[in-house]
Amino acid sequence: MLTCRELTELVTNYLERRLSWRERLQVELHLGMCRDCRAYLHQMGETIRTLHELPPDPVRPDVRDELLERFRNWKP
Amino acid sequence: MRLHPREETTATPSARAPADDQLLVQRLLDRNEAAFESLVERYHGPLIRLAIVFVGDLAVAEEVVQDTWMAVLNGLGSFEGRSSLKTWIFSILTNKAKTRGVRERRSIPFSALADPDAADHAAVDPARFASNGSWATAPVRWDDRTPERLLLSRENRVHLEAALADLPPNQRAVVTLRDIEELDPAEVCNVLDISETNQRVLLHRGRSRLRAALERYLARK
């Protein structure tokens, strides 16, 4: 029987679909019975989703202008 | 309409340049300034974000990214579309940033085994489990805290950025490419020149730490 602690170490392989069918079954059986591990999995998903939403810093106008200037002088 | 039907059978879809990449490259070679500007708008910030992981300093990162843009332009003629344009640009950046990192005596060990805190990489603090491996202190629930609003709030993003900056550089590089830039695993391995297993171990450790950081932060709210 898979423990909660073991499950937290398998979560990434589970999400990446890198588990054997047997391990996957064990994880899914455990999740079916354990609210806390379902919460854990949900939080990993939310963490990933929040990372997807992190915006990069915008390009500074002086940097963009300098790059465009270099592009104008560039010979393909 | 399928422009290159033969190519579609010879490479995995994710690892191959999409048709609009080829179009964009052609517009750049035609010296279309708007095309270059849109490329800069799209990738400059993400390139800076990755460069900092290698060189540790914004001013140096900016130089590395400037060099990268020139190398991208000068290499465009030889872009063969074996990877997406995005992956190709990130690979150029990584090579330049690694070289620069070495010069600044800041080279990143990319093996997961080389983590400075290899003994302390449990996904969750072991103290939170009972001796039988069950949760003793269960995850603090986010669900009833309107996660949509809270997780995407500016304050939370600042907090997540800080937690990201605290990761060991190898984990930070992998999480940045996988979860922020949304490259697929093979592309990340390609850009960072690491094995698939290594990529997955670093991703696991990095994501686990970030979840823990968000949990600590949201528990205080």
Tab-separated table of C-alpha atoms in Angstrom:
chain	number	residue	atom	x	y	z
A	1	MET	CA	0.000	0.000	0.000
A	2	LEU	CA	1.381	3.362	-1.095
A	3	THR	CA	1.885	5.892	1.730
A	4	CYS	CA	1.100	9.614	1.532
A	5	ARG	CA	4.769	10.404	1.821
A	6	GLU	CA	5.586	8.115	-1.111
A	7	LEU	CA	2.811	9.670	-3.128
A	8	THR	CA	4.292	13.160	-2.758
A	9	GLU	CA	7.475	11.808	-4.367
A	10	LEU	CA	5.576	10.228	-7.267
A	11	VAL	CA	3.407	13.223	-8.120
A	12	THR	CA	5.647	14.626	-10.856
A	13	ASN	CA	6.115	11.260	-12.537
A	14	TYR	CA	2.344	10.811	-12.306
A	15	LEU	CA	1.647	14.185	-13.947
A	16	GLU	CA	4.366	13.519	-16.535
A	17	ARG	CA	2.838	10.108	-17.275
A	18	ARG	CA	6.100	8.374	-16.483
A	19	LEU	CA	4.735	5.739	-14.106
A	20	SER	CA	4.278	2.081	-14.950
A	21	TRP	CA	0.626	1.038	-15.157
A	22	ARG	CA	1.039	-0.684	-11.789
A	23	GLU	CA	2.424	2.441	-10.077
A	24	ARG	CA	-0.217	4.558	-11.754
A	25	LEU	CA	-2.931	2.267	-10.429
A	26	GLN	CA	-1.473	2.491	-6.921
A	27	VAL	CA	-1.405	6.282	-7.096
A	28	GLU	CA	-4.978	6.445	-8.355
A	29	LEU	CA	-6.240	4.022	-5.716
A	30	HIS	CA	-4.533	6.095	-3.030
A	31	LEU	CA	-5.944	9.351	-4.399
A	32	GLY	CA	-9.404	7.791	-4.441
A	33	MET	CA	-9.197	7.192	-0.729
A	34	CYS	CA	-7.139	10.112	0.557
A	35	ARG	CA	-8.520	13.671	0.618
A	36	ASP	CA	-5.234	15.114	1.827
A	37	CYS	CA	-3.301	13.678	-1.103
A	38	ARG	CA	-6.013	14.884	-3.482
A	39	ALA	CA	-5.498	18.344	-1.991
A	40	TYR	CA	-1.752	17.939	-2.454
A	41	LEU	CA	-2.122	16.976	-6.113
A	42	HIS	CA	-4.529	19.862	-6.652
A	43	GLN	CA	-1.986	22.283	-5.169
A	44	MET	CA	0.772	20.986	-7.426
A	45	GLY	CA	-1.550	21.660	-10.356
A	46	GLU	CA	-2.355	25.151	-9.077
A	47	THR	CA	1.363	25.860	-8.610
A	48	ILE	CA	2.070	24.868	-12.210
A	49	ARG	CA	-0.884	26.889	-13.461
A	50	THR	CA	0.262	29.963	-11.548
A	51	LEU	CA	3.738	29.582	-13.072
A	52	HIS	CA	2.132	29.500	-16.537
A	53	GLU	CA	0.630	32.899	-15.738
A	54	LEU	CA	3.834	34.629	-14.601
A	55	PRO	CA	4.354	37.495	-17.038
A	56	PRO	CA	7.896	38.402	-18.138
A	57	ASP	CA	9.120	41.922	-17.543
A	58	PRO	CA	8.283	44.116	-20.521
A	59	VAL	CA	11.145	45.177	-22.788
A	60	ARG	CA	12.532	48.550	-21.749
A	61	PRO	CA	11.956	51.117	-24.517
A	62	ASP	CA	15.657	52.065	-24.709
A	63	VAL	CA	16.628	48.402	-25.084
A	64	ARG	CA	14.005	47.846	-27.776
A	65	ASP	CA	15.147	50.954	-29.671
A	66	GLU	CA	18.775	49.859	-29.531
A	67	LEU	CA	17.895	46.387	-30.817
A	68	LEU	CA	15.819	47.845	-33.654
A	69	GLU	CA	18.723	50.122	-34.532
A	70	ARG	CA	21.012	47.103	-34.710
A	71	PHE	CA	18.449	45.299	-36.848
A	72	ARG	CA	18.414	48.200	-39.329
A	73	ASN	CA	22.198	47.905	-39.660
A	74	TRP	CA	22.150	44.126	-39.894
A	75	LYS	CA	22.990	42.445	-43.204
A	76	PRO	CA	21.376	39.035	-43.655
B	1	MET	CA	-3.656	23.417	-45.933
B	2	ARG	CA	-0.582	21.352	-45.136
B	3	LEU	CA	2.486	23.090	-46.447
B	4	HIS	CA	5.031	20.390	-45.774
B	5	PRO	CA	3.260	17.062	-45.631
B	6	ARG	CA	6.469	15.043	-45.826
B	7	GLU	CA	8.065	16.766	-42.867
B	8	GLU	CA	5.110	15.915	-40.696
B	9	THR	CA	5.965	12.264	-40.756
B	10	THR	CA	9.684	12.615	-40.084
B	11	ALA	CA	9.714	14.504	-36.784
B	12	THR	CA	7.653	14.598	-33.620
B	13	PRO	CA	5.186	17.469	-33.824
B	14	SER	CA	6.464	19.297	-30.731
B	15	ALA	CA	10.114	19.143	-31.725
B	16	ARG	CA	9.607	20.567	-35.192
B	17	ALA	CA	9.306	24.182	-36.191
B	18	PRO	CA	5.712	25.152	-36.926
B	19	ALA	CA	4.985	26.609	-40.324
B	20	ASP	CA	4.564	30.116	-38.925
B	21	ASP	CA	8.151	29.947	-37.596
B	22	GLN	CA	9.364	29.428	-41.158
B	23	LEU	CA	7.252	32.370	-42.244
B	24	LEU	CA	8.635	34.553	-39.487
B	25	VAL	CA	12.208	33.589	-40.357
B	26	GLN	CA	11.554	34.508	-43.967
B	27	ARG	CA	10.159	37.899	-42.954
B	28	LEU	CA	13.246	38.516	-40.795
B	29	LEU	CA	15.558	37.590	-43.666
B	30	ASP	CA	13.572	40.083	-45.755
B	31	ARG	CA	14.538	42.646	-43.090
B	32	ASN	CA	10.995	43.215	-41.934
B	33	GLU	CA	11.403	45.420	-38.869
B	34	ALA	CA	7.926	44.746	-37.481
B	35	ALA	CA	8.708	41.026	-37.494
B	36	PHE	CA	11.860	41.606	-35.471
B	37	GLU	CA	10.080	43.930	-33.085
B	38	SER	CA	7.392	41.343	-32.398
B	39	LEU	CA	10.058	38.696	-31.803
B	40	VAL	CA	11.807	40.985	-29.326
B	41	GLU	CA	8.520	41.812	-27.584
B	42	ARG	CA	7.759	38.123	-27.265
B	43	TYR	CA	11.104	36.729	-26.146
B	44	HIS	CA	13.288	39.446	-24.665
B	45	GLY	CA	11.742	39.267	-21.176
B	46	PRO	CA	11.776	35.440	-21.097
B	47	LEU	CA	15.407	35.420	-22.293
B	48	ILE	CA	16.425	37.827	-19.526
B	49	ARG	CA	14.617	35.646	-17.025
B	50	LEU	CA	16.585	32.574	-18.089
B	51	ALA	CA	19.916	34.395	-18.483
B	52	ILE	CA	19.787	35.616	-14.883
B	53	VAL	CA	19.674	32.004	-13.695
B	54	PHE	CA	23.066	31.413	-15.301
B	55	VAL	CA	24.838	34.706	-14.683
B	56	GLY	CA	23.149	35.849	-11.492
B	57	ASP	CA	23.081	39.516	-12.345
B	58	LEU	CA	20.666	41.646	-14.373
B	59	ALA	CA	23.302	43.834	-16.040
B	60	VAL	CA	25.278	40.799	-17.223
B	61	ALA	CA	22.056	39.046	-18.271
B	62	GLU	CA	21.163	42.039	-20.454
B	63	GLU	CA	24.534	41.858	-22.210
B	64	VAL	CA	24.133	38.134	-22.773
B	65	VAL	CA	20.658	38.636	-24.245
B	66	GLN	CA	21.895	41.429	-26.545
B	67	ASP	CA	24.612	39.052	-27.785
B	68	THR	CA	21.973	36.381	-28.208
B	69	TRP	CA	19.839	38.608	-30.434
B	70	MET	CA	22.804	39.313	-32.696
B	71	ALA	CA	23.667	35.604	-32.827
B	72	VAL	CA	20.025	34.841	-33.675
B	73	LEU	CA	20.083	37.298	-36.574
B	74	ASN	CA	23.442	36.080	-37.827
B	75	GLY	CA	22.368	32.463	-37.572
B	76	LEU	CA	18.922	32.863	-39.153
B	77	GLY	CA	20.165	31.774	-42.563
B	78	SER	CA	21.164	28.428	-41.090
B	79	PHE	CA	17.950	27.893	-39.084
B	80	GLU	CA	16.733	24.569	-40.410
B	81	GLY	CA	13.522	24.226	-38.485
B	82	ARG	CA	14.569	21.022	-36.771
B	83	SER	CA	13.364	22.614	-33.551
B	84	SER	CA	10.915	25.436	-32.984
B	85	LEU	CA	12.312	28.940	-33.359
B	86	LYS	CA	11.662	29.500	-29.671
B	87	THR	CA	13.708	26.435	-28.646
B	88	TRP	CA	16.458	27.448	-31.041
B	89	ILE	CA	16.649	30.974	-29.588
B	90	PHE	CA	16.680	29.633	-26.027
B	91	SER	CA	19.506	27.214	-26.944
B	92	ILE	CA	21.616	30.062	-28.267
B	93	LEU	CA	20.956	32.004	-25.072
B	94	THR	CA	21.887	29.029	-22.895
B	95	ASN	CA	25.192	28.508	-24.688
B	96	LYS	CA	26.108	32.158	-24.346
B	97	ALA	CA	24.958	32.379	-20.734
B	98	LYS	CA	26.845	29.201	-19.747
B	99	THR	CA	30.049	30.527	-21.291
B	100	ARG	CA	29.571	33.817	-19.526
B	101	GLY	CA	28.709	32.074	-16.255
B	102	VAL	CA	31.970	30.140	-16.427
B	103	ARG	CA	33.875	33.347	-17.017
B	104	GLU	CA	32.154	34.875	-13.985
B	105	ARG	CA	33.065	31.725	-12.042
B	106	ARG	CA	29.452	30.800	-11.726
B	107	SER	CA	28.936	27.540	-13.461
B	108	ILE	CA	25.854	25.560	-12.620
B	109	PRO	CA	26.125	21.862	-11.872
B	110	PHE	CA	23.289	20.394	-13.904
B	111	SER	CA	23.309	16.896	-12.548
B	112	ALA	CA	20.491	16.441	-10.046
B	113	LEU	CA	23.046	14.576	-7.949
B	114	ALA	CA	25.113	17.720	-7.705
B	115	ASP	CA	22.468	19.620	-5.760
B	116	PRO	CA	24.205	21.326	-2.878
B	117	ASP	CA	21.453	20.128	-0.571
B	118	ALA	CA	21.082	16.642	-2.003
B	119	ALA	CA	20.379	15.246	1.456
B	120	ASP	CA	17.452	17.606	1.897
B	121	HIS	CA	15.335	17.266	-1.217
B	122	ALA	CA	12.182	15.596	0.072
B	123	ALA	CA	9.130	16.950	-1.777
B	124	VAL	CA	7.484	17.645	1.590
B	125	ASP	CA	9.151	18.264	4.946
B	126	PRO	CA	9.426	14.735	6.472
B	127	ALA	CA	8.263	16.151	9.818
B	128	ARG	CA	4.784	16.506	8.318
B	129	PHE	CA	4.333	12.737	8.088
B	130	ALA	CA	3.618	10.229	10.825
B	131	SER	CA	5.969	7.269	11.187
B	132	ASN	CA	3.634	5.149	9.017
B	133	GLY	CA	3.990	7.649	6.139
B	134	SER	CA	0.515	9.236	6.450
B	135	TRP	CA	0.047	12.957	6.727
B	136	ALA	CA	0.442	14.179	10.323
B	137	THR	CA	0.042	17.804	9.232
B	138	ALA	CA	-2.065	17.725	6.080
B	139	PRO	CA	-1.672	20.270	3.266
B	140	VAL	CA	-3.273	23.551	4.284
B	141	ARG	CA	-6.235	23.859	1.911
B	142	TRP	CA	-6.212	26.643	-0.676
B	143	ASP	CA	-9.630	25.764	-2.060
B	144	ASP	CA	-11.734	27.879	0.283
B	145	ARG	CA	-9.560	30.922	-0.223
B	146	THR	CA	-10.817	31.850	-3.686
B	147	PRO	CA	-7.630	30.477	-5.262
B	148	GLU	CA	-8.264	32.094	-8.637
B	149	ARG	CA	-8.064	35.571	-7.213
B	150	LEU	CA	-5.425	34.919	-4.621
B	151	LEU	CA	-3.057	32.807	-6.709
B	152	LEU	CA	-3.118	35.268	-9.565
B	153	SER	CA	-2.898	38.363	-7.390
B	154	ARG	CA	0.076	40.608	-7.937
B	155	GLU	CA	1.248	40.032	-4.393
B	156	ASN	CA	1.228	36.284	-4.826
B	157	ARG	CA	3.097	36.506	-8.117
B	158	VAL	CA	5.799	38.583	-6.455
B	159	HIS	CA	6.003	35.939	-3.763
B	160	LEU	CA	6.247	33.135	-6.305
B	161	GLU	CA	8.982	34.983	-8.222
B	162	ALA	CA	10.934	35.278	-4.966
B	163	ALA	CA	10.510	31.567	-4.222
B	164	LEU	CA	11.666	30.801	-7.762
B	165	ALA	CA	14.773	32.949	-7.283
B	166	ASP	CA	15.525	30.949	-4.117
B	167	LEU	CA	15.624	27.617	-5.953
B	168	PRO	CA	19.004	26.070	-6.760
B	169	PRO	CA	19.861	27.341	-10.278
B	170	ASN	CA	19.502	23.946	-11.970
B	171	GLN	CA	15.949	23.498	-10.620
B	172	ARG	CA	15.149	27.104	-11.427
B	173	ALA	CA	16.276	26.710	-15.036
B	174	VAL	CA	14.152	23.599	-15.554
B	175	VAL	CA	11.030	25.043	-13.894
B	176	THR	CA	11.445	28.271	-15.849
B	177	LEU	CA	11.565	26.485	-19.190
B	178	ARG	CA	8.925	23.848	-18.441
B	179	ASP	CA	6.354	25.750	-16.442
B	180	ILE	CA	6.810	29.403	-17.337
B	181	GLU	CA	7.883	29.073	-20.970
B	182	GLU	CA	5.902	25.857	-21.422
B	183	LEU	CA	8.512	24.023	-23.455
B	184	ASP	CA	7.990	20.275	-23.595
B	185	PRO	CA	10.395	17.891	-21.789
B	186	ALA	CA	12.432	17.033	-24.897
B	187	GLU	CA	12.894	20.715	-25.695
B	188	VAL	CA	14.088	21.454	-22.156
B	189	CYS	CA	16.622	18.603	-22.344
B	190	ASN	CA	17.750	19.997	-25.666
B	191	VAL	CA	18.126	23.593	-24.448
B	192	LEU	CA	19.885	22.690	-21.182
B	193	ASP	CA	21.745	19.665	-22.560
B	194	ILE	CA	20.586	17.366	-19.760
B	195	SER	CA	19.086	13.880	-19.705
B	196	GLU	CA	15.351	13.280	-19.559
B	197	THR	CA	15.622	11.697	-16.091
B	198	ASN	CA	17.666	14.586	-14.799
B	199	GLN	CA	15.115	17.013	-16.200
B	200	ARG	CA	12.302	15.214	-14.403
B	201	VAL	CA	14.123	15.008	-11.054
B	202	LEU	CA	14.974	18.713	-11.135
B	203	LEU	CA	11.413	19.586	-12.163
B	204	HIS	CA	10.042	17.512	-9.299
B	205	ARG	CA	12.257	19.130	-6.686
B	206	GLY	CA	11.665	22.615	-8.014
B	207	ARG	CA	7.879	22.324	-8.271
B	208	SER	CA	7.656	20.678	-4.852
B	209	ARG	CA	9.545	23.532	-3.245
B	210	LEU	CA	7.418	26.141	-4.966
B	211	ARG	CA	4.220	24.437	-3.812
B	212	ALA	CA	5.592	24.422	-0.269
B	213	ALA	CA	6.470	28.118	-0.545
B	214	LEU	CA	2.953	28.965	-1.772
B	215	GLU	CA	1.436	26.890	1.004
B	216	ARG	CA	3.463	28.733	3.651
B	217	TYR	CA	2.512	32.041	2.104
B	218	LEU	CA	-1.207	31.298	1.702
B	219	ALA	CA	-1.395	29.854	5.241
B	220	ARG	CA	-0.385	33.251	6.581
B	221	LYS	CA	-3.127	35.050	4.696
